Coordinates of C-alpha atoms in Angstrom, one line a residue:
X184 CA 17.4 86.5 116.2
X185 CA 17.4 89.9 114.1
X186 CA 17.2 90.3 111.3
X187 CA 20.6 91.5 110.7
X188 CA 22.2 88.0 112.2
X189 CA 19.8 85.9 110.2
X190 CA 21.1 87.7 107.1
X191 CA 24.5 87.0 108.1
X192 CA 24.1 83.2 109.3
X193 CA 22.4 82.5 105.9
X194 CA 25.2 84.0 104.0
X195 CA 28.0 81.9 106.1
X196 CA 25.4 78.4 105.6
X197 CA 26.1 79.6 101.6
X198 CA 30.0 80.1 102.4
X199 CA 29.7 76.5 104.5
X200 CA 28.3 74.6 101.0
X201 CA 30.4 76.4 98.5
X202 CA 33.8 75.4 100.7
X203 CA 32.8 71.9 101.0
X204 CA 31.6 71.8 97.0
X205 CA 35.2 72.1 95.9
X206 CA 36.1 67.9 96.2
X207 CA 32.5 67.6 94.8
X208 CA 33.6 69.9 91.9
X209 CA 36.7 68.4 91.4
X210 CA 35.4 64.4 91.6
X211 CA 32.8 65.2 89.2
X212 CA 35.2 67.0 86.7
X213 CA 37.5 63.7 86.9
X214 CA 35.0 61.6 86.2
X215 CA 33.0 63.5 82.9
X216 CA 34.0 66.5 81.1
X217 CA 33.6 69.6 82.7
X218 CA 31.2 71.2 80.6
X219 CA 28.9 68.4 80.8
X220 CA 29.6 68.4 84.5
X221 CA 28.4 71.8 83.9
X222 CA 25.6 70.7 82.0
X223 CA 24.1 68.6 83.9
X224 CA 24.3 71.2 87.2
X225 CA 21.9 73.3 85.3
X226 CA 19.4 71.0 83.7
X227 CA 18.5 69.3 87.3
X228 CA 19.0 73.2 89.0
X229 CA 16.6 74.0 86.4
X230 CA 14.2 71.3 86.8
X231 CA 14.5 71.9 90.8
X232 CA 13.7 75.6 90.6
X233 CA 10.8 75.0 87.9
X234 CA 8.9 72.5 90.2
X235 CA 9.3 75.2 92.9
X236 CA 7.9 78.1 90.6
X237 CA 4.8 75.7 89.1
X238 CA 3.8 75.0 93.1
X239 CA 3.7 78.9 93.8
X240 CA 1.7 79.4 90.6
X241 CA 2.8 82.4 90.1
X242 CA 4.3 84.1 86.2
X243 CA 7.8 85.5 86.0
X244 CA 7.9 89.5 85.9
X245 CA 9.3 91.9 83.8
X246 CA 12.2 92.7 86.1
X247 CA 13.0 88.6 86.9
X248 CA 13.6 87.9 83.5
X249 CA 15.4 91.4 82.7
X250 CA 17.8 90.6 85.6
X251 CA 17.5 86.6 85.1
X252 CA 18.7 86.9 81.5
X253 CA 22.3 88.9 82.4
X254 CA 22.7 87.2 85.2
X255 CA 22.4 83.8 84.4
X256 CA 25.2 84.5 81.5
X257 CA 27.8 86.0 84.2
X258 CA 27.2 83.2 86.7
X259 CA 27.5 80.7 83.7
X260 CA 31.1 82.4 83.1
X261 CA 32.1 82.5 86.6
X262 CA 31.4 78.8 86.8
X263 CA 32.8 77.8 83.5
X264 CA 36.1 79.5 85.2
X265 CA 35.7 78.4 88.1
X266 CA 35.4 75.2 87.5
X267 CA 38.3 74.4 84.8
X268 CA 40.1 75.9 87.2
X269 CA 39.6 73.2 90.3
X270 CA 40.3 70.8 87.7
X271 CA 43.5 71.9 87.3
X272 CA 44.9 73.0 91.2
X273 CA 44.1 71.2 94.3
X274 CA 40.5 71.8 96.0
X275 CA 42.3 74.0 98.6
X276 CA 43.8 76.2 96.1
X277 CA 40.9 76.9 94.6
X278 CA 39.0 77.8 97.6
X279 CA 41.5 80.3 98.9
X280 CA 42.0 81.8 95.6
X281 CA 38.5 82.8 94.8
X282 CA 38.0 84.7 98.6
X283 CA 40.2 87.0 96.9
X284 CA 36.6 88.3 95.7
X285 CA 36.5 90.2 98.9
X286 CA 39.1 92.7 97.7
X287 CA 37.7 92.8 94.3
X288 CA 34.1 93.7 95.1
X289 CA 34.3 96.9 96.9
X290 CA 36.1 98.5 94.2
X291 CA 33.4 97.9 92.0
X292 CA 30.7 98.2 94.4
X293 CA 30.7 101.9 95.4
X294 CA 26.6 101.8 96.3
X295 CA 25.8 103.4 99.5
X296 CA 29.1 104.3 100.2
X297 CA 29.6 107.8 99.3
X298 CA 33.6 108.7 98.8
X299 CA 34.4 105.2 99.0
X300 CA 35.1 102.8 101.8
X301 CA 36.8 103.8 105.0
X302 CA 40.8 102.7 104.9
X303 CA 39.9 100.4 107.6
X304 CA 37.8 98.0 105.2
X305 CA 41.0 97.6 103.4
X306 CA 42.9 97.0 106.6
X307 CA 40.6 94.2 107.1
X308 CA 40.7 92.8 103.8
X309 CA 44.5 93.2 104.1
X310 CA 44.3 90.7 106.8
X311 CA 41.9 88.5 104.4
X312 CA 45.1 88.7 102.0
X313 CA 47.4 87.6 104.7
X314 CA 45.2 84.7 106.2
X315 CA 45.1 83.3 102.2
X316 CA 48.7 83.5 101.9
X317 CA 49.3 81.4 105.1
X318 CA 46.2 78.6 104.6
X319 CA 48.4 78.2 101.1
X320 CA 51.7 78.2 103.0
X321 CA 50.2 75.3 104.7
X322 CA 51.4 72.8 101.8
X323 CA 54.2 74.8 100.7
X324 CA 55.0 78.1 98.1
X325 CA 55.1 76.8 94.7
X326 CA 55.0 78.4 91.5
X327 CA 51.3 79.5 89.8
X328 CA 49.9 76.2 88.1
X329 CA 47.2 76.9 85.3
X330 CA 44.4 76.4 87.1
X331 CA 45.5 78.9 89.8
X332 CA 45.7 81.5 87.7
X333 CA 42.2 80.5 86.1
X334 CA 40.9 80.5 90.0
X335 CA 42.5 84.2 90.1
X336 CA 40.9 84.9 87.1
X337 CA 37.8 83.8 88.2
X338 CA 38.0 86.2 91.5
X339 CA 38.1 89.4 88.9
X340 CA 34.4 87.8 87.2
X341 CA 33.0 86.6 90.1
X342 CA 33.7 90.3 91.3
X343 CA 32.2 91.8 88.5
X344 CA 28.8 89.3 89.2
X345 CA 28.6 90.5 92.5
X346 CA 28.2 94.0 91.4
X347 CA 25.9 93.6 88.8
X348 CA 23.5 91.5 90.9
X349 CA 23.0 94.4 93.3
X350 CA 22.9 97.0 90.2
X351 CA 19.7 94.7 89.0
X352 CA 18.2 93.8 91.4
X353 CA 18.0 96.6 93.8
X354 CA 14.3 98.1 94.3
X355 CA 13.2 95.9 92.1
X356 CA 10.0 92.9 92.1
X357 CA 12.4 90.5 92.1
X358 CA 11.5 86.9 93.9
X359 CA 14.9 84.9 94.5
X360 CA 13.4 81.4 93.2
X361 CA 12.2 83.2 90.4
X362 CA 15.0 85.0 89.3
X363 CA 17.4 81.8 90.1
X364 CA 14.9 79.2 87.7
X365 CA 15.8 82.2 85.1
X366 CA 19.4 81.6 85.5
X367 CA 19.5 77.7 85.8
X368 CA 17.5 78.2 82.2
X369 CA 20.0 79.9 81.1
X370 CA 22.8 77.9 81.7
X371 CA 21.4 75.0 80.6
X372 CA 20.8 76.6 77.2
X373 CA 24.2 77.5 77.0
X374 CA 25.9 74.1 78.0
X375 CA 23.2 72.0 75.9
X376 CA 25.0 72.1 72.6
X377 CA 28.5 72.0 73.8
X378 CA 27.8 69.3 76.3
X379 CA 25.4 66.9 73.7
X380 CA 27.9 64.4 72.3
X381 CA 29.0 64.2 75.6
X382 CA 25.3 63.0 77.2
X383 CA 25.9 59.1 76.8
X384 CA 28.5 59.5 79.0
X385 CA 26.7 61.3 81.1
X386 CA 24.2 58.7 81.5
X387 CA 26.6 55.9 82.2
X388 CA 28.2 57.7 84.9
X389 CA 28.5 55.8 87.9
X390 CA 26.0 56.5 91.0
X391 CA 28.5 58.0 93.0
X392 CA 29.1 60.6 90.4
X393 CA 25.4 61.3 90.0
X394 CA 25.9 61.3 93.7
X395 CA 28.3 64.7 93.4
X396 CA 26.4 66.0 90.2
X397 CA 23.0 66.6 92.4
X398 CA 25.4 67.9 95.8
X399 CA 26.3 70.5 92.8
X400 CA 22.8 71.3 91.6
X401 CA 20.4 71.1 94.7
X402 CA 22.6 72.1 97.4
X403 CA 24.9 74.4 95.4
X404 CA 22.9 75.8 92.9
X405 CA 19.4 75.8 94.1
X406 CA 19.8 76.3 97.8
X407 CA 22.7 78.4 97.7
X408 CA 21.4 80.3 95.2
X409 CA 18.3 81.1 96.5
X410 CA 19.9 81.4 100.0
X411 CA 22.1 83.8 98.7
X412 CA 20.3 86.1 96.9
X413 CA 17.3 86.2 99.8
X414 CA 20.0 87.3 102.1
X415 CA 22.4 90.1 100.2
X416 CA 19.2 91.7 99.0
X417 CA 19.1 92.3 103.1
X418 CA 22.7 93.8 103.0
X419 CA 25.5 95.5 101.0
X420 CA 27.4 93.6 98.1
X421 CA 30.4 94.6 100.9
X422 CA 29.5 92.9 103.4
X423 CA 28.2 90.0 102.1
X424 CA 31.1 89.3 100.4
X425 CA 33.3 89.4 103.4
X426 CA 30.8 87.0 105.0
X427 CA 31.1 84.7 102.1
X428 CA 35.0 85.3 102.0
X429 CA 35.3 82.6 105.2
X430 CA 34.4 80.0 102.0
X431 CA 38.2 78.9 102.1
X432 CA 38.0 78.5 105.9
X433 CA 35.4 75.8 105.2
X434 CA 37.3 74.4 102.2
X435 CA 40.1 73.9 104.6
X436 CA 38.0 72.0 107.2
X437 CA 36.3 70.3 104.6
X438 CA 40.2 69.0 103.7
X439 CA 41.4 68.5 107.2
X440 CA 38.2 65.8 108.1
X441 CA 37.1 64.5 105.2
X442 CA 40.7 64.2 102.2
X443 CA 43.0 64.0 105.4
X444 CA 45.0 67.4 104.5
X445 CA 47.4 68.0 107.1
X446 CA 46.6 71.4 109.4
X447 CA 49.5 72.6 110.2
X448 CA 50.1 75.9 112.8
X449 CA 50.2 78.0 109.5
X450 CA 46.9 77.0 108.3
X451 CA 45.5 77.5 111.8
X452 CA 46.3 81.0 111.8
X453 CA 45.2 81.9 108.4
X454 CA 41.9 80.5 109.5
X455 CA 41.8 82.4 112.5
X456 CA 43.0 85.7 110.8
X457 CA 40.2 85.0 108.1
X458 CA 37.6 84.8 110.3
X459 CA 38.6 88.0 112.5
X460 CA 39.5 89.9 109.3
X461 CA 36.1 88.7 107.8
X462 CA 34.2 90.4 111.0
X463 CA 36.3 93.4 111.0
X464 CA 35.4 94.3 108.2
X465 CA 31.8 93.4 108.5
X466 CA 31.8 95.7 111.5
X467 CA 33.4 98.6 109.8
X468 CA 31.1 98.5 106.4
X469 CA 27.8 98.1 108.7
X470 CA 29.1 101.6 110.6
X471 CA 29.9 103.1 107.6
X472 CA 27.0 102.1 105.8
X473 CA 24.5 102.9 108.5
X474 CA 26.0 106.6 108.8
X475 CA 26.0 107.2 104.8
X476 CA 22.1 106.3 105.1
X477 CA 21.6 108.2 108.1
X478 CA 23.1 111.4 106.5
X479 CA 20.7 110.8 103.2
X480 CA 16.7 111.8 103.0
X481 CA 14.3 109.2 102.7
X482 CA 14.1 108.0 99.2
X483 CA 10.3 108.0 97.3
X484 CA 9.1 104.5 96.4
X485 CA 10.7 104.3 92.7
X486 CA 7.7 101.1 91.8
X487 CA 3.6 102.0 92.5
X488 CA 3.1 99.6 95.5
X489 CA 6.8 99.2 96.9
X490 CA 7.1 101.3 100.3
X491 CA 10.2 103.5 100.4
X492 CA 12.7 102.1 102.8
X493 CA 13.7 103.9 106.1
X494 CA 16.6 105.7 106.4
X495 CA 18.4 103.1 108.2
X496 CA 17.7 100.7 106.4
X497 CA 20.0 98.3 104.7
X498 CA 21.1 99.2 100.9
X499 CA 20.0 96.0 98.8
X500 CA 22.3 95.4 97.0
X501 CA 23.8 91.9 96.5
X502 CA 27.2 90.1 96.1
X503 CA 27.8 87.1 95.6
X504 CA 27.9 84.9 94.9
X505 CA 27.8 86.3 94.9
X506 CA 29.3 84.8 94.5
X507 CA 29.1 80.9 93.5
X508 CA 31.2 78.3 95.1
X509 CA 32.7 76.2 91.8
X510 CA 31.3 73.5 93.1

């Protein structure tokens, strides 16, 4: 496998976890408030990516916690968003809302794309737009409920995260479980005070709850996490995010075998017209991409002991998140 496909089948696995977290997400939030639902994602994500930075033995650099530090307080408000919001829609509408990402990011992400990205991108992303609109369709039109709109509004700063990550971390010393134990410490600062009347609670919760809350943190946070920011430091925030964008397509399956959501024709074809739009537009982006850097002089190492990349080499710049499923 080359490199190029193993970058892309790790960012699909992440797209694969965060459409199945969404019932996850939303169990959890019925069962405890959703901060300390919150809360308690972070402290065991934190605990998990401490144990795996005490076995490397290794100190946290300069640039980890410079990036660490930002990050971890836009990924904190992309999941406090996020996650009030799939408390208040279904699990599907959630998941289809936020892949509007993939139209968001490449407005803000103009990195190795010089004059922007070619109109066929936005052809493709069209056809992401369109896909959405049916899988929705699929349990009929309704007016925006409150946590739809919070779901949109979470799109615009999960967007904004995306961009940023790549803006710190590229060409930087920057190990993915170390910069994601800085972000899980983060967050668990932040929910710690808001969340504390709420920890008795917490501890009572039933096992099938504690069940969800460590789905959320190892697989969701820690895994996904690490998954995704190994991988989009291998690629374009572009990309990625269109690879990432077939998170609703999972959502939907994860709804169709498991919460018995009827699949009708109409959510059929949005899921096929995700998937093609989602590898259109990979295919354009890569082209693109790959002629920008072939057209530009080989950059100087910017870091004593950090080879300058070839030419062709792949921007690295990351996402998602980046983007980060709710759940």
């Amino acid at each position: 496998m080359t490199d190029t496909r193993r970058t892309d089948a790790v960012l699909l696995l992440v797209a694969l976890v965060w459409g199945s977290s969404y019932l996850s997400a939303q169990t959890a939030a019925a069962a405890l408030p959703v901060l300390t639902v919150l809360f308690a994602r972070y402290a065991l994500s934190a605990l998990a990516c401490l144990g795996l930075v005490a076995a490397g033995r290794s100190r946290w650099s300069r640039d980890e916690l410079r990036a660490g530090v930002p990050l971890g307080l836009t990924q904190a408000a992309v999941l406090v968003v996020e996650t009030y919001g799939v408390a208040h829609t279904t699990a599907a509408n959630a998941g289809l809302i936020i892949s509007l990402t993939i139209v968001l990011t490449p407005l803000l992400d103009r990195s190795g794309h010089p004059g922007g990205l070619p109109p066929a991108f936005y052809a493709a992303a069209g056809v992401c737009v369109l896909a959405v609109g049916l899988l929705m369709s699929g349990n009929g039109f309704h007016a925006p409920r409150s946590g739809d709109l919070l779901m949109l509004a979470a799109a615009g700063v999960r967007a904004g995260h995306v961009a940023l990550v790549g803006r710190l971390t590229t060409r930087r010393a920057v190990r993915p479980v170390h910069l994601t134990a800085v972000q899980t410490l983060v967050g668990t600062a932040l929910f710690l005070p808001v969340a504390a009347a709420d920890l008795p609670e917490l501890g009572r919760a039933s096992g099938a709850t504690w069940a969800q809350l460590l789905y959320l943190a190892l697989l969701c946070s820690v895994f996904a996490f690490l998954a995704q920011t190994w991988a989009v430091q291998r690629t374009s925030a572009s990309r990625a995010s269109l690879l990432l964008g077939t998170e609703p397509v999972w959502a939907a399956l994860v709804g169709v075998t498991v919460a018995g959501d009827r699949f009708t024709p109409l959510t059929a074809l949005g899921a096929a017209l995700m998937v093609a739009g989602t590898y259109w537009g990979q295919a354009v982006e890569r082209r693109h991409r790959g002629a920008a850097a072939a057209r530009m002089p080989q950059e100087p190492s910017l870091r004593p002991g950090m080879p300058a990349e070839p030419p062709d080499a792949p921007r690295r710049n990351s996402p998602a998140s980046a983007q980060a499923g709710p759940g």
